[in-house]
mmCIF file with all atom_site columns, C-alpha atoms in Angstrom:
data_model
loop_
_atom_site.group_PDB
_atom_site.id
_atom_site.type_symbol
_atom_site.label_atom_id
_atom_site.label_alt_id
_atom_site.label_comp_id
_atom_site.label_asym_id
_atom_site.label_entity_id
_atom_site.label_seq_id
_atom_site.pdbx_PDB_ins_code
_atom_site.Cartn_x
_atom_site.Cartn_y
_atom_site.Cartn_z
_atom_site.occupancy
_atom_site.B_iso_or_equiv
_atom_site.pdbx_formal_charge
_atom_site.auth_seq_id
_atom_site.auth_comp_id
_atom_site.auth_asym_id
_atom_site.auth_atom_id
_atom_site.pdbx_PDB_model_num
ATOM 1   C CA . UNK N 1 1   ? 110.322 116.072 89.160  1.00 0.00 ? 1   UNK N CA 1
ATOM 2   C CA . UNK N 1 2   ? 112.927 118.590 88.287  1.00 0.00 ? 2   UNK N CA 1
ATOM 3   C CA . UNK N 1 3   ? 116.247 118.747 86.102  1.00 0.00 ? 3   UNK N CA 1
ATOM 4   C CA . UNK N 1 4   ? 119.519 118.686 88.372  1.00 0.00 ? 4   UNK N CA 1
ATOM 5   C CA . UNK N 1 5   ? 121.722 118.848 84.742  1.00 0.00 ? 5   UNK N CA 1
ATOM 6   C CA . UNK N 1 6   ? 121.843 118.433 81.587  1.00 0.00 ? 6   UNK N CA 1
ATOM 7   C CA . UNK N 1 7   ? 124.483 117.228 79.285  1.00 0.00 ? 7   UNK N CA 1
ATOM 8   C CA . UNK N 1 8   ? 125.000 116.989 75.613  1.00 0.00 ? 8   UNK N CA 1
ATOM 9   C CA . UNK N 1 9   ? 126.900 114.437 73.169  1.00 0.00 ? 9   UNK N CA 1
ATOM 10  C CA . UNK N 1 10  ? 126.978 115.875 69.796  1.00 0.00 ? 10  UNK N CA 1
ATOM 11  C CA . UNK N 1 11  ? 128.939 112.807 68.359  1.00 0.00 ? 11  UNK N CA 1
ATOM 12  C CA . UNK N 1 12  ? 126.243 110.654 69.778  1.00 0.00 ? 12  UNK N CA 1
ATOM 13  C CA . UNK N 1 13  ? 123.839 113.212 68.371  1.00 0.00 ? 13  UNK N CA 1
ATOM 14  C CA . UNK N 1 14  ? 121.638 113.179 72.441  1.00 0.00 ? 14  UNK N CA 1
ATOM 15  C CA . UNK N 1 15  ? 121.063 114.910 75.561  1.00 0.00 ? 15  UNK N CA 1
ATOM 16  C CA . UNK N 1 16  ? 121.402 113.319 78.645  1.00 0.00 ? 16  UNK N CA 1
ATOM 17  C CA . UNK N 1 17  ? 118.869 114.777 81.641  1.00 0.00 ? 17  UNK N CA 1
ATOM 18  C CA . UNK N 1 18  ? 119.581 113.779 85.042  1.00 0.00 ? 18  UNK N CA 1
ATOM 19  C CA . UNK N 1 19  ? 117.034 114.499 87.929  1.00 0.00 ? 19  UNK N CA 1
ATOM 20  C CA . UNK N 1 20  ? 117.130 115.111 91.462  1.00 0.00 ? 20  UNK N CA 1
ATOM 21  C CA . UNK N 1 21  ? 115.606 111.996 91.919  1.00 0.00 ? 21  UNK N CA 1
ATOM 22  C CA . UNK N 1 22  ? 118.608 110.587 90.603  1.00 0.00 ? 22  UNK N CA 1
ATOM 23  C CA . UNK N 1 23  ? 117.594 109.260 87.260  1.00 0.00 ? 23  UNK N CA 1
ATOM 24  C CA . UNK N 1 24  ? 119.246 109.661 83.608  1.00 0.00 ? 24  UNK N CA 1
ATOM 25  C CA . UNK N 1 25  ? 117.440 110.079 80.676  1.00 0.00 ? 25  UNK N CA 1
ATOM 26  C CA . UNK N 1 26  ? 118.373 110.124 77.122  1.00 0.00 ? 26  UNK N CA 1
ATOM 27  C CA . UNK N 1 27  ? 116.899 112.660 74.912  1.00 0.00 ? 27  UNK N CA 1
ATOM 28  C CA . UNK N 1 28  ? 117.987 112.375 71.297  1.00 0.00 ? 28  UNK N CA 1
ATOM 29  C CA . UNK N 1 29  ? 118.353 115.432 69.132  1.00 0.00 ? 29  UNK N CA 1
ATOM 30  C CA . UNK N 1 30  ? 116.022 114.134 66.559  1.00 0.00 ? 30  UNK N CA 1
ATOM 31  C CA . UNK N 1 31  ? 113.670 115.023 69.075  1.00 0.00 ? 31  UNK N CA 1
ATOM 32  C CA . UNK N 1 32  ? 114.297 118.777 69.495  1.00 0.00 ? 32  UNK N CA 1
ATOM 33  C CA . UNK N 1 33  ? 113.192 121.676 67.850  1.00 0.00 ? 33  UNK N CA 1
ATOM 34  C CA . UNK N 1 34  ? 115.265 123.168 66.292  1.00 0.00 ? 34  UNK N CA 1
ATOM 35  C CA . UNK N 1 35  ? 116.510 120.381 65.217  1.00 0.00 ? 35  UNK N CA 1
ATOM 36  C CA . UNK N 1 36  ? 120.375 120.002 65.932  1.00 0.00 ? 36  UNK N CA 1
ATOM 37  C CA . UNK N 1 37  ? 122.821 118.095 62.929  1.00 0.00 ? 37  UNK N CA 1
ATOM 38  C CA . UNK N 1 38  ? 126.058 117.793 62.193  1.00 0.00 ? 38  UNK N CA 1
ATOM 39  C CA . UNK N 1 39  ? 126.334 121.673 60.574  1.00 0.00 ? 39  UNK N CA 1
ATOM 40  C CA . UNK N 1 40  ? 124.648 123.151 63.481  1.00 0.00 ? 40  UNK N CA 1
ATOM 41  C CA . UNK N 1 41  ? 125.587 121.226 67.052  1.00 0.00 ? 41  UNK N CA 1
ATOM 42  C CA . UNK N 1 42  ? 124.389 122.370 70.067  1.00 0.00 ? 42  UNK N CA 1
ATOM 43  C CA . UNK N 1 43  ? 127.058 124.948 71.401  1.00 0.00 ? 43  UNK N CA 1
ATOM 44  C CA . UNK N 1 44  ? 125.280 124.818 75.151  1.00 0.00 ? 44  UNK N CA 1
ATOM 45  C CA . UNK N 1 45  ? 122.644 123.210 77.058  1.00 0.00 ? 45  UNK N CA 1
ATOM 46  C CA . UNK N 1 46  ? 121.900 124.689 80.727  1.00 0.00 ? 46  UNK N CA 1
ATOM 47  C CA . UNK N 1 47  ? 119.050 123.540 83.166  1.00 0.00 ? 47  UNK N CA 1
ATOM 48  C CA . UNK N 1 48  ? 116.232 126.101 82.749  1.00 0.00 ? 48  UNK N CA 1
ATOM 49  C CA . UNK N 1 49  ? 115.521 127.835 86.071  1.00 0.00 ? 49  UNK N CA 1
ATOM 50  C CA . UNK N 1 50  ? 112.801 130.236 84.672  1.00 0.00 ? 50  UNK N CA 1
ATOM 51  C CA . UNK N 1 51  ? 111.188 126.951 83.503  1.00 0.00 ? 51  UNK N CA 1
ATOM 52  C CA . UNK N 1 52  ? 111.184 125.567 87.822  1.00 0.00 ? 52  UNK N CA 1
ATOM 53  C CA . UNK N 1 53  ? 113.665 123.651 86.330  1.00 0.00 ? 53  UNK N CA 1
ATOM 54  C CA . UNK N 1 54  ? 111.382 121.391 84.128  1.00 0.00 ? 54  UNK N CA 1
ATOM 55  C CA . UNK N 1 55  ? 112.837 122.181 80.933  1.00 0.00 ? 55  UNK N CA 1
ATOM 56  C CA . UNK N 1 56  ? 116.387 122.998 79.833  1.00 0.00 ? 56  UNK N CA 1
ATOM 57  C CA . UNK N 1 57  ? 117.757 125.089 76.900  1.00 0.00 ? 57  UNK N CA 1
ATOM 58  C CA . UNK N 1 58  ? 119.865 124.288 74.299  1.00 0.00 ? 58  UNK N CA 1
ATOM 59  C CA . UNK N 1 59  ? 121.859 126.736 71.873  1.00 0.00 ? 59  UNK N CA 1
ATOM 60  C CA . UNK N 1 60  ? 122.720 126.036 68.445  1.00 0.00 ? 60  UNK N CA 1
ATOM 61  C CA . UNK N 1 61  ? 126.239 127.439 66.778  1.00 0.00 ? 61  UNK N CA 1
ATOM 62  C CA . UNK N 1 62  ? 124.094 129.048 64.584  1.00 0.00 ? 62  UNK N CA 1
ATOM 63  C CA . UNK N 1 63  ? 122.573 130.769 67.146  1.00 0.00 ? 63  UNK N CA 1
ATOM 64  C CA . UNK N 1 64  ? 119.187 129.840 67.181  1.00 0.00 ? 64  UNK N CA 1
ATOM 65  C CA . UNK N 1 65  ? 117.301 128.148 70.703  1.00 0.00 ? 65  UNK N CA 1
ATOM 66  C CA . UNK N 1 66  ? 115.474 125.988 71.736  1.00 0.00 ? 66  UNK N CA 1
ATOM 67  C CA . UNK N 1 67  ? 113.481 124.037 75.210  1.00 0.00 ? 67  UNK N CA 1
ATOM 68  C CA . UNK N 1 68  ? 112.547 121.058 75.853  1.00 0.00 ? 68  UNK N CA 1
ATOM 69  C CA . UNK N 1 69  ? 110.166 119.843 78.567  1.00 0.00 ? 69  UNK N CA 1
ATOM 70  C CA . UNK N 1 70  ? 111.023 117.618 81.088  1.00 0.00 ? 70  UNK N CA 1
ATOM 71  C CA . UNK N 1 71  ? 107.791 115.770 79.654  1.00 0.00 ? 71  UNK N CA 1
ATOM 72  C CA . UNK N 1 72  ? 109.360 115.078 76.382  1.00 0.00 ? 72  UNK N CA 1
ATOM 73  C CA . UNK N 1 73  ? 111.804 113.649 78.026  1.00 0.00 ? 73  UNK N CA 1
ATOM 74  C CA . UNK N 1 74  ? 109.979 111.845 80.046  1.00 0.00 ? 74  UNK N CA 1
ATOM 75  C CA . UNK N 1 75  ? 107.378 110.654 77.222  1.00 0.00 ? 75  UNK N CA 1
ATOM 76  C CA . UNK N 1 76  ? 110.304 109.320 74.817  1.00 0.00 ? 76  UNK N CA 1
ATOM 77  C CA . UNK N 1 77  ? 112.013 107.227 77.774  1.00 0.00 ? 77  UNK N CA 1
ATOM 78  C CA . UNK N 1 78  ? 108.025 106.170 78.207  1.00 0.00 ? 78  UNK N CA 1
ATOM 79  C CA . UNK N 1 79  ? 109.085 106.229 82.841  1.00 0.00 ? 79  UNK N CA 1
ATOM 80  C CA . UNK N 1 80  ? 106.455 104.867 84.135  1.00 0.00 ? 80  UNK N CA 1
ATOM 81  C CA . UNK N 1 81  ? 105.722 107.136 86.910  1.00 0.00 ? 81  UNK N CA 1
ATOM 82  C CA . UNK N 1 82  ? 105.044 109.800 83.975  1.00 0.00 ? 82  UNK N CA 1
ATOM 83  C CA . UNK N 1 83  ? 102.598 107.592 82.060  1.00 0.00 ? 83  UNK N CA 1
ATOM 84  C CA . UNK N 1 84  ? 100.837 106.764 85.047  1.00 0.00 ? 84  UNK N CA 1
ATOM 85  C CA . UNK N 1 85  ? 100.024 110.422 85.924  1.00 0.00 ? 85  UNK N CA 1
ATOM 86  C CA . UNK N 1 86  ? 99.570  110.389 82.197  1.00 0.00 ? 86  UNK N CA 1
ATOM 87  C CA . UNK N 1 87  ? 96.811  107.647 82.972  1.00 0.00 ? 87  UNK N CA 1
ATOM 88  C CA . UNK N 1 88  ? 95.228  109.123 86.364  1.00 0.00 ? 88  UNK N CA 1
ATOM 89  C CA . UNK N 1 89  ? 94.514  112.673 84.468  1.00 0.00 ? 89  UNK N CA 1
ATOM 90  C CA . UNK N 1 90  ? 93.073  110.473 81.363  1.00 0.00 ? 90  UNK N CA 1
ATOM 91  C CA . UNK N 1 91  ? 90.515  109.114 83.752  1.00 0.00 ? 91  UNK N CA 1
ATOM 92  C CA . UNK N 1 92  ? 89.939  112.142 85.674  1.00 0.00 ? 92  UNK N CA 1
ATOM 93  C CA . UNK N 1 93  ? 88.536  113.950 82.679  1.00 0.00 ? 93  UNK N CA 1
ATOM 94  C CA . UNK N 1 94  ? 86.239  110.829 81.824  1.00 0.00 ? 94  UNK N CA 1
ATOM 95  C CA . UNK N 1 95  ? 84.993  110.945 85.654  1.00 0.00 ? 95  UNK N CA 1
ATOM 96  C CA . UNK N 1 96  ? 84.249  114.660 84.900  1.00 0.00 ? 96  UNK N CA 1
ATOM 97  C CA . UNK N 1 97  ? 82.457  114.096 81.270  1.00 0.00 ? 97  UNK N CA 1
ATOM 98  C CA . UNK N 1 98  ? 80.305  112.110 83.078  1.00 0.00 ? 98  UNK N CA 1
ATOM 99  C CA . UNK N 1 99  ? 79.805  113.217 86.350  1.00 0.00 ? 99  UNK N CA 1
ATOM 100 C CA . UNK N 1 100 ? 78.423  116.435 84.621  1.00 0.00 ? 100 UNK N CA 1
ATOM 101 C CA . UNK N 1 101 ? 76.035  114.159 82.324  1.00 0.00 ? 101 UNK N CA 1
ATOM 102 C CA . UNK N 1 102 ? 74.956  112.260 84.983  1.00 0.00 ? 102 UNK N CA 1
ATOM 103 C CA . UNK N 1 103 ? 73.138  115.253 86.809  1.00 0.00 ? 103 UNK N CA 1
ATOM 104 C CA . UNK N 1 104 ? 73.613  113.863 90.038  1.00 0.00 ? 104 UNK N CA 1
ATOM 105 C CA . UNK N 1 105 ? 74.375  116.282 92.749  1.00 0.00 ? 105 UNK N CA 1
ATOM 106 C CA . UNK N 1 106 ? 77.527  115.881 94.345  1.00 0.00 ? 106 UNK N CA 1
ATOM 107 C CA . UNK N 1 107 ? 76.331  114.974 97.524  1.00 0.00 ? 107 UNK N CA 1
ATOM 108 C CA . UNK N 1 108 ? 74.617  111.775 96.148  1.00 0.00 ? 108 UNK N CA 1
ATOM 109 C CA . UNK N 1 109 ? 77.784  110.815 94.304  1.00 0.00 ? 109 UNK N CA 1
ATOM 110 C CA . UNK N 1 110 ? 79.638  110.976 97.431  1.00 0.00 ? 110 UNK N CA 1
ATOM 111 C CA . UNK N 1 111 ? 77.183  108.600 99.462  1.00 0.00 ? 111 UNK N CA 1
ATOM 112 C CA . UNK N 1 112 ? 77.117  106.194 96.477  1.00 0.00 ? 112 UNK N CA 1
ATOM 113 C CA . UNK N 1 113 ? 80.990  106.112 96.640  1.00 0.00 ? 113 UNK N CA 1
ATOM 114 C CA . UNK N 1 114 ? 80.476  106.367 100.525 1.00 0.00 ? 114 UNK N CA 1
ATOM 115 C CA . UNK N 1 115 ? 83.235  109.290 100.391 1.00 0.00 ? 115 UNK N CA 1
ATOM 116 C CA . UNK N 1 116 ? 82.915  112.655 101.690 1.00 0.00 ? 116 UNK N CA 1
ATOM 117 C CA . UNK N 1 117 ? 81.946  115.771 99.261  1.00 0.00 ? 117 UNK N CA 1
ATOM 118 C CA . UNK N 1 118 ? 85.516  117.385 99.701  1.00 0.00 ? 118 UNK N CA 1
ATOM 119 C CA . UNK N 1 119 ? 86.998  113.961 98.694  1.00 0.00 ? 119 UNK N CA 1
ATOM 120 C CA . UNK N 1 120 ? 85.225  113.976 95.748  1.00 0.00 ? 120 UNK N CA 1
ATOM 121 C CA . UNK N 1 121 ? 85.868  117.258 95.037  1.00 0.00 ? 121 UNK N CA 1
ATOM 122 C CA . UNK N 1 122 ? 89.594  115.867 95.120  1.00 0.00 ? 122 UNK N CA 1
ATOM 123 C CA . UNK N 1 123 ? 89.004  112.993 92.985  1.00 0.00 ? 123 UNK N CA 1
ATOM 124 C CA . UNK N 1 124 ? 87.264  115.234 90.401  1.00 0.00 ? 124 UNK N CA 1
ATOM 125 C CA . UNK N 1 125 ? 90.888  117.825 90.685  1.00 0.00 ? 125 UNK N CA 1
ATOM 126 C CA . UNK N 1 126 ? 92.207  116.945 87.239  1.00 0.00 ? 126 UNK N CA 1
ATOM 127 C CA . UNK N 1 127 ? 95.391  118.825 88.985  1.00 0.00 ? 127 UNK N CA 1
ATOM 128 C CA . UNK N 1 128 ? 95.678  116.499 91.582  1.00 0.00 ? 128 UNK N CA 1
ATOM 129 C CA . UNK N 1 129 ? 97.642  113.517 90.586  1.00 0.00 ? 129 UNK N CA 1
ATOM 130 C CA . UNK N 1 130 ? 97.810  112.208 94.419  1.00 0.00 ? 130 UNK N CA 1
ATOM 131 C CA . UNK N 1 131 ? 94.587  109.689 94.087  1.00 0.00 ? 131 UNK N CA 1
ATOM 132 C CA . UNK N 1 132 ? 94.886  106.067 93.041  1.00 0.00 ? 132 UNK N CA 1
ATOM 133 C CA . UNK N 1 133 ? 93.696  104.275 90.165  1.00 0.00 ? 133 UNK N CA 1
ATOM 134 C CA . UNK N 1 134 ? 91.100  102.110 92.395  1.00 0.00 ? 134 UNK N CA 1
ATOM 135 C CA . UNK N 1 135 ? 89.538  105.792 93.857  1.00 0.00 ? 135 UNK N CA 1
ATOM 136 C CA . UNK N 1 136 ? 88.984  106.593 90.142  1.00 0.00 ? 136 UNK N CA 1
ATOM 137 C CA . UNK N 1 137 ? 87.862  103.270 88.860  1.00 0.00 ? 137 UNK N CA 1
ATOM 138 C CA . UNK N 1 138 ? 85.154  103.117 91.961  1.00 0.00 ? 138 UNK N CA 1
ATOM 139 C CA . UNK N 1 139 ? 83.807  106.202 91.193  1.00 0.00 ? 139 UNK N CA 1
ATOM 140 C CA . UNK N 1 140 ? 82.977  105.328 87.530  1.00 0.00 ? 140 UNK N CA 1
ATOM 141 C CA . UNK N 1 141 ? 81.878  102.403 88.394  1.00 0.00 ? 141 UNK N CA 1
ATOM 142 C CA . UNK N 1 142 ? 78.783  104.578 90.828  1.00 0.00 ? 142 UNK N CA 1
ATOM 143 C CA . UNK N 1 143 ? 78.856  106.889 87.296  1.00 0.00 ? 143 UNK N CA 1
ATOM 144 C CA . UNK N 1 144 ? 77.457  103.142 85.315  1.00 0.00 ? 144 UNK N CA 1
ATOM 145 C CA . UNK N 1 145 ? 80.580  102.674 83.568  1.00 0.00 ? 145 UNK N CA 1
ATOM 146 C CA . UNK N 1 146 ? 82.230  99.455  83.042  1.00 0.00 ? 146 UNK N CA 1
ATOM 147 C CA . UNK N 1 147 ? 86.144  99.836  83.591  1.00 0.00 ? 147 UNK N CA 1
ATOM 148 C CA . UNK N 1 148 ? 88.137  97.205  81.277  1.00 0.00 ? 148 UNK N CA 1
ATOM 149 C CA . UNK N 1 149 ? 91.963  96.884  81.467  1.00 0.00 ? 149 UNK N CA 1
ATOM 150 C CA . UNK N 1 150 ? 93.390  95.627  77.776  1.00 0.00 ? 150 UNK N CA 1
ATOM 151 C CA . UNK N 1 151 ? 97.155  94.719  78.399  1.00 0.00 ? 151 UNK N CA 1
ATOM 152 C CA . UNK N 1 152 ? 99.184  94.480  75.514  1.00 0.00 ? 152 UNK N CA 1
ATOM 153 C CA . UNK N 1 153 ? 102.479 94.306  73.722  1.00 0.00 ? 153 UNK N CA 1
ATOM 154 C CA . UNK N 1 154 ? 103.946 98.183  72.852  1.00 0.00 ? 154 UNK N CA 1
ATOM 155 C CA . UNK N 1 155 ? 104.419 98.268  69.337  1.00 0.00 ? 155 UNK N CA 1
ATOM 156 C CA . UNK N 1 156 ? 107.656 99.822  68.568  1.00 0.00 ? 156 UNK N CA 1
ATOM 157 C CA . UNK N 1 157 ? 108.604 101.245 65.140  1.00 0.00 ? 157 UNK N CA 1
ATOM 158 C CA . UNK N 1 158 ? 105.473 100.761 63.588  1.00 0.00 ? 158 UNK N CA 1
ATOM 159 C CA . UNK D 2 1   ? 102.691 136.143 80.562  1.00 0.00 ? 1   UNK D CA 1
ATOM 160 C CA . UNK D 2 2   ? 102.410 139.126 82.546  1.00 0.00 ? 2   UNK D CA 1
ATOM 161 C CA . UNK D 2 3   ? 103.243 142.583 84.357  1.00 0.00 ? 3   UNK D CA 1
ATOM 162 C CA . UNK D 2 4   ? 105.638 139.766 86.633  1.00 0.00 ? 4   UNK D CA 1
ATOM 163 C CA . UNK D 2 5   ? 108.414 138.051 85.330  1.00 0.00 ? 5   UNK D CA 1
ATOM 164 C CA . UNK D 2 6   ? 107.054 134.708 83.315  1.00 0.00 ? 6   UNK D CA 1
ATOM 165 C CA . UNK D 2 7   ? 107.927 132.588 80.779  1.00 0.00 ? 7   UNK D CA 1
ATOM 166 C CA . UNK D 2 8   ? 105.594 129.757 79.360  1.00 0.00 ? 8   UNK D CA 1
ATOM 167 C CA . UNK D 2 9   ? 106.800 127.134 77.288  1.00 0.00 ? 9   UNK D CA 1
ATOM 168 C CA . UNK D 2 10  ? 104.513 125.499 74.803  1.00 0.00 ? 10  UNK D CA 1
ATOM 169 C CA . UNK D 2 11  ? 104.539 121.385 74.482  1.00 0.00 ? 11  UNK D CA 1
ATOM 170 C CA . UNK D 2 12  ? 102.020 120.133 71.523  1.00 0.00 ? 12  UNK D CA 1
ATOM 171 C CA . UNK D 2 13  ? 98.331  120.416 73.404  1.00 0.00 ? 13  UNK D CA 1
ATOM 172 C CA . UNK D 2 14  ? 99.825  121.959 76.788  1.00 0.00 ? 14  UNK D CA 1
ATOM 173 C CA . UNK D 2 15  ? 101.181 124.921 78.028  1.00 0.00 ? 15  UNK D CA 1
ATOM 174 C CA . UNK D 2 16  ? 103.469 125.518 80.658  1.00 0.00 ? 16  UNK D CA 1
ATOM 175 C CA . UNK D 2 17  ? 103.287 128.847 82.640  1.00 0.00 ? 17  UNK D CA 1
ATOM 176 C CA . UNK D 2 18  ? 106.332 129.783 85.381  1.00 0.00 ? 18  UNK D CA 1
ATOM 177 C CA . UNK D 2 19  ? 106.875 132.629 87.408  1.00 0.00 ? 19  UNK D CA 1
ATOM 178 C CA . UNK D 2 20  ? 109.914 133.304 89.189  1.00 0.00 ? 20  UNK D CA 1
ATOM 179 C CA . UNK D 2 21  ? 111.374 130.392 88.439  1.00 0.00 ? 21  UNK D CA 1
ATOM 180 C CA . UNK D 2 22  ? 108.078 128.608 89.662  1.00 0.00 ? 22  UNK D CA 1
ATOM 181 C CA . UNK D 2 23  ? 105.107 126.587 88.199  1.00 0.00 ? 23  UNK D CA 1
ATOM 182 C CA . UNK D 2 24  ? 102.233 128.439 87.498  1.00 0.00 ? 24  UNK D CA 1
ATOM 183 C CA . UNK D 2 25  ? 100.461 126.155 86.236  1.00 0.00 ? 25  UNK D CA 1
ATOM 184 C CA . UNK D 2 26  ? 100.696 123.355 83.418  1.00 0.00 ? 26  UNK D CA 1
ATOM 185 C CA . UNK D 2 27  ? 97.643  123.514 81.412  1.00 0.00 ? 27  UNK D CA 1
ATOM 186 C CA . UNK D 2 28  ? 96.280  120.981 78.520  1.00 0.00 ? 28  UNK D CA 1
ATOM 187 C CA . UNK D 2 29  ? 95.095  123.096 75.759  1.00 0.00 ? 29  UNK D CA 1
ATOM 188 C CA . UNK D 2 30  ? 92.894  119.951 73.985  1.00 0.00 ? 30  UNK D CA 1
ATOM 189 C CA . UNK D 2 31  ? 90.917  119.560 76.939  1.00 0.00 ? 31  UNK D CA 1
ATOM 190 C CA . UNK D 2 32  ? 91.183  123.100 78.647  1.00 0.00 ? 32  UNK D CA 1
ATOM 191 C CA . UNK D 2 33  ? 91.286  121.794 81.787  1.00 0.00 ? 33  UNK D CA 1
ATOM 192 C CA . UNK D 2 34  ? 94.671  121.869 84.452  1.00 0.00 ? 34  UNK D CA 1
ATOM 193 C CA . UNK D 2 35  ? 97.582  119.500 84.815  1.00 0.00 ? 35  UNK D CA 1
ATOM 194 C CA . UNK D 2 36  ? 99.193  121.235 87.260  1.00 0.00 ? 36  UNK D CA 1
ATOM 195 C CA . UNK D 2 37  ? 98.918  124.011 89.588  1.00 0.00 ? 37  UNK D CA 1
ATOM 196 C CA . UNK D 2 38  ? 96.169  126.572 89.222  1.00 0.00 ? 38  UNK D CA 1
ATOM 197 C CA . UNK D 2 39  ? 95.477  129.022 86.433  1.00 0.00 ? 39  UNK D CA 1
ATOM 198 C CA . UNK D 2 40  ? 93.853  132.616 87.114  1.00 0.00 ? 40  UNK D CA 1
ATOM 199 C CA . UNK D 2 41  ? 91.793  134.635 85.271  1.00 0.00 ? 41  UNK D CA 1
ATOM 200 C CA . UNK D 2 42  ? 94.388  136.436 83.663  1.00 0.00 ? 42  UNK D CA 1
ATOM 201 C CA . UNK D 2 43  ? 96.383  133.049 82.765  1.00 0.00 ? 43  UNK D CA 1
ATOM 202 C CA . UNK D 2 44  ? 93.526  132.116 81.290  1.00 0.00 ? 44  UNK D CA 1
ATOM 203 C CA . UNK D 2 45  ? 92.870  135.150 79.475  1.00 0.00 ? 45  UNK D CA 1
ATOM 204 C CA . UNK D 2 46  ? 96.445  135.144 77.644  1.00 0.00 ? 46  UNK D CA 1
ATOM 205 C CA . UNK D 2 47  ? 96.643  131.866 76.750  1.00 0.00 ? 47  UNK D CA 1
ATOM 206 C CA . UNK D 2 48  ? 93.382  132.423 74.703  1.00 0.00 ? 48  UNK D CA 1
ATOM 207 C CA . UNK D 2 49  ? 95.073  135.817 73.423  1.00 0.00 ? 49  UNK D CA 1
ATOM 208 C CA . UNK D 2 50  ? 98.388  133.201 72.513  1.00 0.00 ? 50  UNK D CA 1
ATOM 209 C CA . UNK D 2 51  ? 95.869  130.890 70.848  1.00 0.00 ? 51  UNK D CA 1
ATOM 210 C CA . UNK D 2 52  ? 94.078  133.670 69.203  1.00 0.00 ? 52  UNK D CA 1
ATOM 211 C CA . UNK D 2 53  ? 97.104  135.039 67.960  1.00 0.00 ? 53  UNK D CA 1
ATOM 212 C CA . UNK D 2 54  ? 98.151  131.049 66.479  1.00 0.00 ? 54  UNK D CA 1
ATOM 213 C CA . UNK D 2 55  ? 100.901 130.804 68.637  1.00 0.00 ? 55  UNK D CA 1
ATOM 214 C CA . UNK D 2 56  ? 99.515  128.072 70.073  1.00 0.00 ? 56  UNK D CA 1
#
């Protein structure tokens, strides 16, 4: 996902981030480091290309700089598609803890999951966020773990 | 980041490494393992220097 613009709204005291996938996102200044206020507003705010675009930069009348992520953004507006990457690399690293403590050979944890080595290999790539939650949740179910899903109401504000 | 034109960007427990205006690699600093992309040797080597040094 990258940044197509930026815009900022110092009376509203936000950025606002629109992708190329066509989505806006609010990004308060609160949020930004340094911290803009009402002494020291943001002067300009231009889509980072250095950054591939994943981050823009922000200038303060007083001169000073600062970035933020697209993943900052993406964290405060909680998007979904962000958490659930968040979620996929969570369990990737568990699959990994344990594969390594299991000391089962690779090859045997690919017949248990009846996949081939190189899949594995993929399921194992905590860089790889193309795999599904069900690919991840098999395999640590052949790694003897039990998998529970707690849904529950977000707390906000606490 | 290094003899090329690079810029990382540093986000709590991950850093962010571009080159030529493209990803590098995103890497989680709590877990030292990638995000994103793929990180070399040398990568590697200064973002331990940038950790060493307290940056990060």
């Amino acid at each position: 996902m990258k940044i197509r613009k930026v815009e900022l709204n110092n009376r509203k005291g936000e950025f606002r981030v629109v992708t190329y996938s066509g989505d806006t996102y609010v990004f308060p200044y609160v949020k930004a480091e340094p911290q803009p206020d009402a002494a020291n507003k943001v002067a300009d705010a231009v889509v980072d290309r250095e950054l591939a675009k994943e981050a823009f930069s922000y200038v303060l009348e007083s001169g000073d700089e600062g970035i933020v992520h697209l993943d900052q953004v993406l964290e405060y507006n909680e998007d979904p598609s962000y958490l659930r990457d968040l979620l996929i690399y969570k369990l990737t690293l568990e699959a990994k803890q344990r594969v390594e403590e299991s000391g089962l050979s690779r090859r045997e944890l690919a017949r248990r999951l009846r996949t081939s080595v190189p899949q594995l290999y993929r399921l194992l790539d905590t860089a790889n966020d193309k795999k599904s939650l069900d690919q991840l949740i098999s395999l640590l179910q052949v790694l003897d773990c039990n998998v529970d899903l707690r849904v529950t109401h977000k707390d906000h504000g606490a | 980041m290094s003899s090329s034109p690079g810029r990382a960007t540093i986000r709590r427990a991950t850093c962010t490494s571009t080159r030529n205006g493209k990803l590098v690699v995103k890497w989680d600093l709590e877990n030292w393992q990638p995000m994103k992309g793929e990180a070399s040797a040398r990568v590697l080597q200064l973002i331990r220097e940038l950790e060493d040094e307290g940056v990060l």
